[in-house]
Amino acid sequence: MKRFLCFLLLILVPLFTPCIGYSDLEVLLKLKTSMYGRNGTGLEDWVASPASPTAHCYFSGVKCDEESRVVSLNVSFRYLPGPIPPEIGLLNKLVNLTLSSNNLTGEIPVEMAMLTSLRILNVSNNVFDMSFPGKITLGMAQLEVLDVYNNNFSGSLPTEIVSLKNLKHVHLGGNFFSGTIPEEYSEILSLEYLGLNGNALSGKIPSSLSKLKNLKSLCVGYFNHYEGIIPPEFGSLVNLELLDMASCNLNGEIPATLGQLTRLHSLFLQVNNLTGFIPPELSGLISLKSLDLSINNLTGEIPEGFSGLKSIELINLFQNKLHGPVPEFVGDFPNLEVFQVWGNNFTFELPQNLGRNGKLKILDVSINHLTGLVPRDLCKGGELQMLILMNNFFLGSLPQEIGQCKSLLKIRIMSNMFTGTIPAGIFNLPLVTLVELSNNFFSGELPPEISGDALGLLSVTNNRITGKIPPAIGNLKNLQTLSLDMNRLSGEIPEEICRLKSLTKINFRANNISGEIPASIIHCTSLTSIDFSQNSLSGGISPRRFPD
């Protein structure tokens, strides 16, 4: 029987040489030796045991059938910098071959063609190169999953997989495949997932892919550089849940037919050259959770019909040419977490109920023409992490509730028309790393208690702040940039400033600060920039302790 097997192997794979009747144990040990390379780790328990001929069935990542033949080899997240040896073809009972995230190198051995029982072939997240040998799949009639994501494969996309009638999941993304998407892929009618993203593909996206009626996920963007438009025919992919066509040079308008995809939960079309209005028909995407149309050339307003997108969690519309108001219904979305519309021409006020759902995490409406008051409930649920309102025309006081929002990481509200005092709590938030309040009309004094441990940048430039610089500013142990210039501060520079060992830039220019410059400032050895000009200070700073 073994002689016949070797004869068969020689017919199917002429280059296959090790036809010497290896047992599965011996094959596994050869795999270990080859894949280990010079300094691999992670298969320490793969050791021969003369007393137990079935010991290999208990190796980590190995499963056997009743006859002690290996049917599953799932070895992932080890460090195995060597190649897969040709002996892999002798494990001809394998149903699952998963060798993911191991740093494996070299080419895929053609001897894998003998693995005709495979249902899962996953060699993703390795360093395989050259072209993918599509011919190895011709005999894998039961194959359901083919995942070669994130390797260094090049050449054309394999067309041999078209003959596999059970194929459900194909991920060829994250490689260097070039050429066009084969029209033949529309014949793999069993497909539920097709990932071609992150390659070097070109040409037009075949409209014939609309024949794949079982498709749930279609990812074709990122680093690909197509010609033409989004095929309107994709609106007939009624089972589609994820459509990712981001960053791949698409132009034209967004097809209104996409509004027919009632099961779609994620639509990613960002970083293209799309034009025209946002189709109101997209309001038919009743299951939609994530919508990203950012960095395009879209015009018009946010469609009123979007009020029906009750499942929406993420809306990214930034860097387009949209105008009009931010609709009131945006504040009614019960699950909204991310709302980023910066770099447009939006006007009027933000909805005052924005954030009232208690789930808002990121709000970025910067570089628009918005005005009015900042909604008070932005951090109602204690989830808000990023508050970015800069370069607008917001008025009035900043809500005191912002100073109580302990989840905040970044506050950027410069270049508005804010008045009143700065909420004292802002200077004591435990997680905030960046506070930019410059170019407003804030008044009053800085609070006497300051303790933001994570704060790295504090800018209150060009406001109307009065009083003294509080000594507690020395508690900001991670502060790197401190800008209090162009205010109305008085008094002396507190000695406590010199406790800020991470401080690299300090600017107190154009205030009414007096007294001597603290001599101990020379101990702030990280400082690279100091500006105390246009004050009434005396004394000086020795340049010997500071870098040029």
mmCIF file of C-alpha atoms in Angstrom, residues 405-406 408-409 424-435 449-458 472-481 499-503:
data_model
loop_
_atom_site.group_PDB
_atom_site.id
_atom_site.type_symbol
_atom_site.label_atom_id
_atom_site.label_comp_id
_atom_site.label_asym_id
_atom_site.label_seq_id
_atom_site.Cartn_x
_atom_site.Cartn_y
_atom_site.Cartn_z
ATOM 1 C CA CYS A 405 -15.742 63.802 32.915
ATOM 2 C CA LYS A 406 -13.070 61.438 34.224
ATOM 3 C CA LEU A 408 -11.616 62.232 28.919
ATOM 4 C CA LEU A 409 -8.257 61.757 27.200
ATOM 5 C CA ALA A 424 -11.653 73.811 37.510
ATOM 6 C CA GLY A 425 -12.121 70.065 37.200
ATOM 7 C CA ILE A 426 -10.429 70.036 33.796
ATOM 8 C CA PHE A 427 -7.076 70.474 35.546
ATOM 9 C CA ASN A 428 -7.665 67.411 37.730
ATOM 10 C CA LEU A 429 -8.912 64.826 35.251
ATOM 11 C CA PRO A 430 -6.966 61.587 35.829
ATOM 12 C CA LEU A 431 -6.622 60.395 32.226
ATOM 13 C CA VAL A 432 -6.494 63.537 30.116
ATOM 14 C CA THR A 433 -3.205 63.922 28.223
ATOM 15 C CA LEU A 434 -3.908 67.058 26.196
ATOM 16 C CA VAL A 435 -5.825 70.240 27.051
ATOM 17 C CA GLU A 449 -5.776 72.711 42.963
ATOM 18 C CA ILE A 450 -4.185 71.019 39.969
ATOM 19 C CA SER A 451 -3.320 67.324 39.833
ATOM 20 C CA GLY A 452 -3.794 65.858 36.368
ATOM 21 C CA ASP A 453 -1.242 63.033 36.498
ATOM 22 C CA ALA A 454 -1.460 62.148 32.798
ATOM 23 C CA LEU A 455 -1.467 65.685 31.384
ATOM 24 C CA GLY A 456 1.318 66.186 28.843
ATOM 25 C CA LEU A 457 0.252 69.418 27.121
ATOM 26 C CA LEU A 458 -1.564 72.386 28.611
ATOM 27 C CA ALA A 472 0.017 73.346 42.223
ATOM 28 C CA ILE A 473 1.052 73.458 38.555
ATOM 29 C CA GLY A 474 4.144 71.648 39.816
ATOM 30 C CA ASN A 475 1.989 68.560 40.419
ATOM 31 C CA LEU A 476 1.683 67.872 36.705
ATOM 32 C CA LYS A 477 4.541 65.381 36.747
ATOM 33 C CA ASN A 478 4.163 64.320 33.095
ATOM 34 C CA LEU A 479 3.737 67.806 31.653
ATOM 35 C CA GLN A 480 5.911 68.462 28.608
ATOM 36 C CA THR A 481 4.424 71.667 27.163
ATOM 37 C CA ARG A 499 9.611 70.043 39.757
ATOM 38 C CA LEU A 500 8.422 69.330 36.215
ATOM 39 C CA LYS A 501 11.259 67.065 35.105
ATOM 40 C CA SER A 502 9.573 66.190 31.788
ATOM 41 C CA LEU A 503 8.928 69.795 30.764
#
